[in-house]
Amino acid sequence: MGSDKGIQVFALIGLFATALAGCTSSEAGDPPPIDQTIPGATRWGYYSGEPVTRWSPDGRNMILVTELRYTDPKGEVWVAPAGSVTDGASIPRYLWSLMGGPFEGQYRNASVLHDAAYEKKNRPWQDCDRMFYYAMRCSGVNAVEAKTMFYAVYKFAHHWKFPIKRAKPVKFEGQLVARAEPIPRAIPVNPTEINEARDWISNTDPTLEQIEQRAQTEAAAAPAR
């Protein structure tokens, strides 16, 4: 009897240690590990090469001299082709004060990819926003800043209905849609809500799903304009 109890205690200790290791080894919402044999690969994906960029003569837009290629944690490849002209417009301008501008430091690559994805509109905008988050983390942006920006673009950026499926019209929210159509934005950027979300993210470390749910709930409760 005593031996059985001892075995049970050791089993419980082993289970507890395993659970604790699982909690401390990753953050909330971490993607599954990617193939670590790929040079430069992290759990957030990896970039293939380093892009070369230059400012356009107007001093406002950035031009890609070489393509920027990023593979996300699910193995999806995102490309901003050479010659792309980007201005950071896919990111609400208010965020620029938080991130120091969309083309500075660790945010540059993710910003360029996000702009290119929003320009193409050949994938659901929700996937583009998640890519933006993963690309920021891959570039070294910390979790709180990256999740705050993810929340802001998910809620306030200019989105579209995504109809494209093998070049045929598909149903979107009950309607037949033949091409990517913009969704009118009824919610202006609200700095107070972004700051409140940032505090919530800092204190609770929510998953991306929880952030999406919060943004959806707040958007549904906002008065029509």
mmCIF file of C-alpha atoms in Angstrom:
data_model
loop_
_atom_site.group_PDB
_atom_site.id
_atom_site.type_symbol
_atom_site.label_atom_id
_atom_site.label_comp_id
_atom_site.label_asym_id
_atom_site.label_seq_id
_atom_site.Cartn_x
_atom_site.Cartn_y
_atom_site.Cartn_z
ATOM 1 C CA MET A 1 0.000 0.000 0.000
ATOM 2 C CA GLY A 2 2.786 2.411 0.980
ATOM 3 C CA SER A 3 4.647 1.493 -2.193
ATOM 4 C CA ASP A 4 1.580 2.281 -4.318
ATOM 5 C CA LYS A 5 1.215 5.673 -2.643
ATOM 6 C CA GLY A 6 4.874 6.412 -3.289
ATOM 7 C CA ILE A 7 4.471 5.564 -6.959
ATOM 8 C CA GLN A 8 1.398 7.804 -7.157
ATOM 9 C CA VAL A 9 3.229 10.713 -5.515
ATOM 10 C CA PHE A 10 6.177 10.399 -7.891
ATOM 11 C CA ALA A 11 3.771 10.197 -10.838
ATOM 12 C CA LEU A 12 2.006 13.356 -9.708
ATOM 13 C CA ILE A 13 5.313 15.160 -9.256
ATOM 14 C CA GLY A 14 6.320 14.103 -12.770
ATOM 15 C CA LEU A 15 3.052 15.350 -14.250
ATOM 16 C CA PHE A 16 3.360 18.654 -12.390
ATOM 17 C CA ALA A 17 6.935 19.141 -13.600
ATOM 18 C CA THR A 18 5.888 18.390 -17.179
ATOM 19 C CA ALA A 19 3.006 20.864 -16.990
ATOM 20 C CA LEU A 20 5.236 23.533 -15.459
ATOM 21 C CA ALA A 21 7.832 23.058 -18.173
ATOM 22 C CA GLY A 22 5.113 23.446 -20.805
ATOM 23 C CA CYS A 23 3.921 26.712 -19.263
ATOM 24 C CA THR A 24 7.337 28.280 -18.987
ATOM 25 C CA SER A 25 8.723 27.213 -22.356
ATOM 26 C CA SER A 26 6.553 29.539 -24.459
ATOM 27 C CA GLU A 27 4.340 32.600 -24.362
ATOM 28 C CA ALA A 28 0.589 32.654 -24.801
ATOM 29 C CA GLY A 29 -0.299 32.204 -28.437
ATOM 30 C CA ASP A 30 3.120 30.981 -29.560
ATOM 31 C CA PRO A 31 3.096 29.139 -32.888
ATOM 32 C CA PRO A 32 4.391 25.565 -33.141
ATOM 33 C CA PRO A 33 8.151 25.219 -33.648
ATOM 34 C CA ILE A 34 9.327 25.554 -37.237
ATOM 35 C CA ASP A 35 12.093 23.469 -38.824
ATOM 36 C CA GLN A 36 15.167 24.594 -36.909
ATOM 37 C CA THR A 37 17.515 23.187 -39.551
ATOM 38 C CA ILE A 38 16.661 26.124 -41.848
ATOM 39 C CA PRO A 39 19.295 28.882 -41.498
ATOM 40 C CA GLY A 40 17.886 31.798 -39.532
ATOM 41 C CA ALA A 41 14.651 29.971 -38.685
ATOM 42 C CA THR A 42 12.900 30.770 -35.406
ATOM 43 C CA ARG A 43 9.528 29.734 -34.022
ATOM 44 C CA TRP A 44 8.219 32.925 -35.640
ATOM 45 C CA GLY A 45 9.343 31.930 -39.127
ATOM 46 C CA TYR A 46 12.253 33.275 -41.118
ATOM 47 C CA TYR A 47 13.299 35.761 -43.770
ATOM 48 C CA SER A 48 15.096 34.679 -46.922
ATOM 49 C CA GLY A 49 17.871 37.183 -47.479
ATOM 50 C CA GLU A 50 18.015 40.817 -46.452
ATOM 51 C CA PRO A 51 15.996 43.307 -48.516
ATOM 52 C CA VAL A 52 17.578 46.358 -50.090
ATOM 53 C CA THR A 53 15.433 49.484 -50.006
ATOM 54 C CA ARG A 54 15.677 53.123 -50.989
ATOM 55 C CA TRP A 55 13.576 56.177 -50.422
ATOM 56 C CA SER A 56 11.630 57.546 -53.370
ATOM 57 C CA PRO A 57 12.359 61.153 -54.456
ATOM 58 C CA ASP A 58 9.273 62.389 -52.585
ATOM 59 C CA GLY A 59 10.868 61.280 -49.307
ATOM 60 C CA ARG A 60 7.605 59.656 -48.232
ATOM 61 C CA ASN A 61 7.542 56.272 -49.935
ATOM 62 C CA MET A 62 9.989 53.410 -49.737
ATOM 63 C CA ILE A 63 10.931 51.335 -52.782
ATOM 64 C CA LEU A 64 12.152 47.736 -52.617
ATOM 65 C CA VAL A 65 15.240 47.243 -54.751
ATOM 66 C CA THR A 66 15.255 43.501 -54.001
ATOM 67 C CA GLU A 67 12.303 41.354 -53.027
ATOM 68 C CA LEU A 68 11.472 40.655 -49.394
ATOM 69 C CA ARG A 69 10.464 37.051 -48.723
ATOM 70 C CA TYR A 70 9.169 35.759 -45.395
ATOM 71 C CA THR A 71 7.995 32.289 -44.377
ATOM 72 C CA ASP A 72 5.561 32.300 -41.453
ATOM 73 C CA PRO A 73 5.331 29.598 -38.743
ATOM 74 C CA LYS A 74 2.765 27.657 -40.792
ATOM 75 C CA GLY A 75 5.090 27.511 -43.779
ATOM 76 C CA GLU A 76 3.153 30.115 -45.802
ATOM 77 C CA VAL A 77 5.425 32.293 -47.947
ATOM 78 C CA TRP A 78 4.796 36.043 -48.163
ATOM 79 C CA VAL A 79 6.554 38.127 -50.809
ATOM 80 C CA ALA A 80 6.929 41.854 -51.332
ATOM 81 C CA PRO A 81 8.370 41.939 -54.872
ATOM 82 C CA ALA A 82 11.234 44.116 -56.037
ATOM 83 C CA GLY A 83 9.921 47.454 -57.245
ATOM 84 C CA SER A 84 7.160 47.554 -54.658
ATOM 85 C CA VAL A 85 6.383 51.065 -53.477
ATOM 86 C CA THR A 86 5.140 51.189 -49.916
ATOM 87 C CA ASP A 87 4.189 53.999 -47.559
ATOM 88 C CA GLY A 88 3.081 52.217 -44.396
ATOM 89 C CA ALA A 89 -0.552 53.087 -45.104
ATOM 90 C CA SER A 90 -1.824 49.679 -43.960
ATOM 91 C CA ILE A 91 -0.821 50.604 -40.398
ATOM 92 C CA PRO A 92 -2.932 53.231 -38.566
ATOM 93 C CA ARG A 93 -0.900 56.414 -38.364
ATOM 94 C CA TYR A 94 -1.433 56.691 -34.602
ATOM 95 C CA LEU A 95 0.721 53.586 -34.182
ATOM 96 C CA TRP A 96 3.646 55.393 -35.724
ATOM 97 C CA SER A 97 4.092 57.301 -32.479
ATOM 98 C CA LEU A 98 4.391 53.958 -30.673
ATOM 99 C CA MET A 99 6.662 52.211 -33.141
ATOM 100 C CA GLY A 100 8.768 55.162 -34.312
ATOM 101 C CA GLY A 101 7.525 54.981 -37.895
ATOM 102 C CA PRO A 102 6.731 51.914 -40.028
ATOM 103 C CA PHE A 103 10.131 51.782 -41.727
ATOM 104 C CA GLU A 104 12.380 52.134 -38.712
ATOM 105 C CA GLY A 105 14.364 49.502 -36.881
ATOM 106 C CA GLN A 106 12.765 46.151 -36.140
ATOM 107 C CA TYR A 107 9.383 47.080 -37.649
ATOM 108 C CA ARG A 108 10.548 47.717 -41.208
ATOM 109 C CA ASN A 109 10.310 44.251 -42.724
ATOM 110 C CA ALA A 110 6.921 43.490 -41.166
ATOM 111 C CA SER A 111 5.557 46.863 -42.286
ATOM 112 C CA VAL A 112 6.698 46.357 -45.881
ATOM 113 C CA LEU A 113 5.173 42.861 -45.997
ATOM 114 C CA HIS A 114 1.907 44.093 -44.469
ATOM 115 C CA ASP A 115 1.637 46.911 -47.005
ATOM 116 C CA ALA A 116 2.308 44.499 -49.879
ATOM 117 C CA ALA A 117 -0.289 42.029 -48.600
ATOM 118 C CA TYR A 118 -2.887 44.777 -48.208
ATOM 119 C CA GLU A 119 -2.120 46.027 -51.705
ATOM 120 C CA LYS A 120 -2.518 42.578 -53.299
ATOM 121 C CA LYS A 121 -5.637 41.567 -51.336
ATOM 122 C CA ASN A 122 -5.159 37.994 -52.504
ATOM 123 C CA ARG A 123 -5.485 36.535 -49.016
ATOM 124 C CA PRO A 124 -7.955 37.107 -46.174
ATOM 125 C CA TRP A 125 -7.062 40.255 -44.256
ATOM 126 C CA GLN A 126 -7.130 38.261 -41.014
ATOM 127 C CA ASP A 127 -4.248 36.134 -42.320
ATOM 128 C CA CYS A 128 -2.358 39.272 -43.353
ATOM 129 C CA ASP A 129 -2.684 40.734 -39.865
ATOM 130 C CA ARG A 130 -1.461 37.528 -38.246
ATOM 131 C CA MET A 131 1.489 37.496 -40.625
ATOM 132 C CA PHE A 132 2.237 41.062 -39.519
ATOM 133 C CA TYR A 133 2.401 39.908 -35.899
ATOM 134 C CA TYR A 134 4.586 36.877 -36.653
ATOM 135 C CA ALA A 135 6.918 38.921 -38.870
ATOM 136 C CA MET A 136 7.331 41.521 -36.116
ATOM 137 C CA ARG A 137 8.243 38.816 -33.611
ATOM 138 C CA CYS A 138 10.635 37.254 -36.124
ATOM 139 C CA SER A 139 12.320 40.672 -36.402
ATOM 140 C CA GLY A 140 12.725 40.943 -32.623
ATOM 141 C CA VAL A 141 9.758 43.115 -31.608
ATOM 142 C CA ASN A 142 8.672 42.256 -28.058
ATOM 143 C CA ALA A 143 5.336 40.568 -27.351
ATOM 144 C CA VAL A 144 3.531 43.573 -25.820
ATOM 145 C CA GLU A 145 4.367 45.945 -28.687
ATOM 146 C CA ALA A 146 3.655 43.358 -31.387
ATOM 147 C CA LYS A 147 0.328 42.335 -29.861
ATOM 148 C CA THR A 148 -0.716 45.966 -29.399
ATOM 149 C CA MET A 149 -0.034 46.632 -33.073
ATOM 150 C CA PHE A 150 -1.835 43.426 -34.029
ATOM 151 C CA TYR A 151 -4.874 44.606 -32.065
ATOM 152 C CA ALA A 152 -4.786 48.026 -33.732
ATOM 153 C CA VAL A 153 -4.523 46.797 -37.321
ATOM 154 C CA TYR A 154 -7.114 44.077 -36.687
ATOM 155 C CA LYS A 155 -9.603 46.628 -35.403
ATOM 156 C CA PHE A 156 -8.806 49.862 -37.243
ATOM 157 C CA ALA A 157 -7.057 49.042 -40.537
ATOM 158 C CA HIS A 158 -8.874 49.148 -43.896
ATOM 159 C CA HIS A 159 -10.025 45.586 -44.571
ATOM 160 C CA TRP A 160 -11.746 43.833 -47.451
ATOM 161 C CA LYS A 161 -14.117 41.015 -48.261
ATOM 162 C CA PHE A 162 -12.047 38.100 -49.454
ATOM 163 C CA PRO A 163 -13.739 36.276 -52.323
ATOM 164 C CA ILE A 164 -10.876 34.773 -54.278
ATOM 165 C CA LYS A 165 -10.938 30.989 -54.500
ATOM 166 C CA ARG A 166 -9.514 29.445 -57.660
ATOM 167 C CA ALA A 167 -10.526 32.565 -59.618
ATOM 168 C CA LYS A 168 -14.232 31.935 -59.063
ATOM 169 C CA PRO A 169 -16.818 34.062 -57.214
ATOM 170 C CA VAL A 170 -17.606 32.799 -53.721
ATOM 171 C CA LYS A 171 -20.095 33.648 -51.036
ATOM 172 C CA PHE A 172 -18.972 36.109 -48.378
ATOM 173 C CA GLU A 173 -21.376 36.640 -45.467
ATOM 174 C CA GLY A 174 -24.254 35.358 -47.601
ATOM 175 C CA GLN A 175 -23.483 37.435 -50.693
ATOM 176 C CA LEU A 176 -21.816 36.367 -53.926
ATOM 177 C CA VAL A 177 -18.596 38.326 -54.340
ATOM 178 C CA ALA A 178 -16.511 38.230 -57.509
ATOM 179 C CA ARG A 179 -13.506 40.286 -56.462
ATOM 180 C CA ALA A 180 -11.859 41.761 -53.400
ATOM 181 C CA GLU A 181 -14.123 44.535 -52.188
ATOM 182 C CA PRO A 182 -13.127 47.029 -49.469
ATOM 183 C CA ILE A 183 -15.124 47.053 -46.258
ATOM 184 C CA PRO A 184 -16.074 50.614 -45.273
ATOM 185 C CA ARG A 185 -14.487 51.483 -41.948
ATOM 186 C CA ALA A 186 -17.065 52.843 -39.539
ATOM 187 C CA ILE A 187 -14.636 52.976 -36.618
ATOM 188 C CA PRO A 188 -12.046 55.768 -36.518
ATOM 189 C CA VAL A 189 -8.745 55.089 -34.772
ATOM 190 C CA ASN A 190 -9.211 55.610 -31.046
ATOM 191 C CA PRO A 191 -5.906 56.190 -29.195
ATOM 192 C CA THR A 192 -7.596 55.634 -25.824
ATOM 193 C CA GLU A 193 -8.760 52.170 -26.833
ATOM 194 C CA ILE A 194 -5.310 51.297 -28.149
ATOM 195 C CA ASN A 195 -3.678 52.423 -24.894
ATOM 196 C CA GLU A 196 -6.227 50.469 -22.842
ATOM 197 C CA ALA A 197 -5.622 47.390 -24.982
ATOM 198 C CA ARG A 198 -1.890 47.802 -24.513
ATOM 199 C CA ASP A 199 -2.305 47.811 -20.714
ATOM 200 C CA TRP A 200 -4.547 44.736 -20.928
ATOM 201 C CA ILE A 201 -2.004 42.943 -23.127
ATOM 202 C CA SER A 202 0.849 43.872 -20.795
ATOM 203 C CA ASN A 203 -1.020 42.586 -17.743
ATOM 204 C CA THR A 204 -2.608 39.403 -19.122
ATOM 205 C CA ASP A 205 -0.519 38.296 -22.151
ATOM 206 C CA PRO A 206 -3.591 37.220 -24.178
ATOM 207 C CA THR A 207 -3.483 34.896 -27.168
ATOM 208 C CA LEU A 208 -4.080 36.243 -30.657
ATOM 209 C CA GLU A 209 -7.526 34.637 -30.565
ATOM 210 C CA GLN A 210 -8.381 36.574 -27.396
ATOM 211 C CA ILE A 211 -7.166 39.809 -28.966
ATOM 212 C CA GLU A 212 -9.282 39.173 -32.051
ATOM 213 C CA GLN A 213 -12.310 38.476 -29.856
ATOM 214 C CA ARG A 214 -11.831 41.705 -27.942
ATOM 215 C CA ALA A 215 -11.480 43.734 -31.142
ATOM 216 C CA GLN A 216 -14.585 42.101 -32.640
ATOM 217 C CA THR A 217 -16.647 42.703 -29.486
ATOM 218 C CA GLU A 218 -15.602 46.349 -29.292
ATOM 219 C CA ALA A 219 -16.296 46.871 -33.001
ATOM 220 C CA ALA A 220 -19.764 45.345 -32.689
ATOM 221 C CA ALA A 221 -20.565 47.607 -29.739
ATOM 222 C CA ALA A 222 -19.351 50.795 -31.457
ATOM 223 C CA PRO A 223 -22.105 53.163 -32.649
ATOM 224 C CA ALA A 224 -22.560 53.408 -36.419
ATOM 225 C CA ARG A 225 -21.118 56.523 -38.046
#
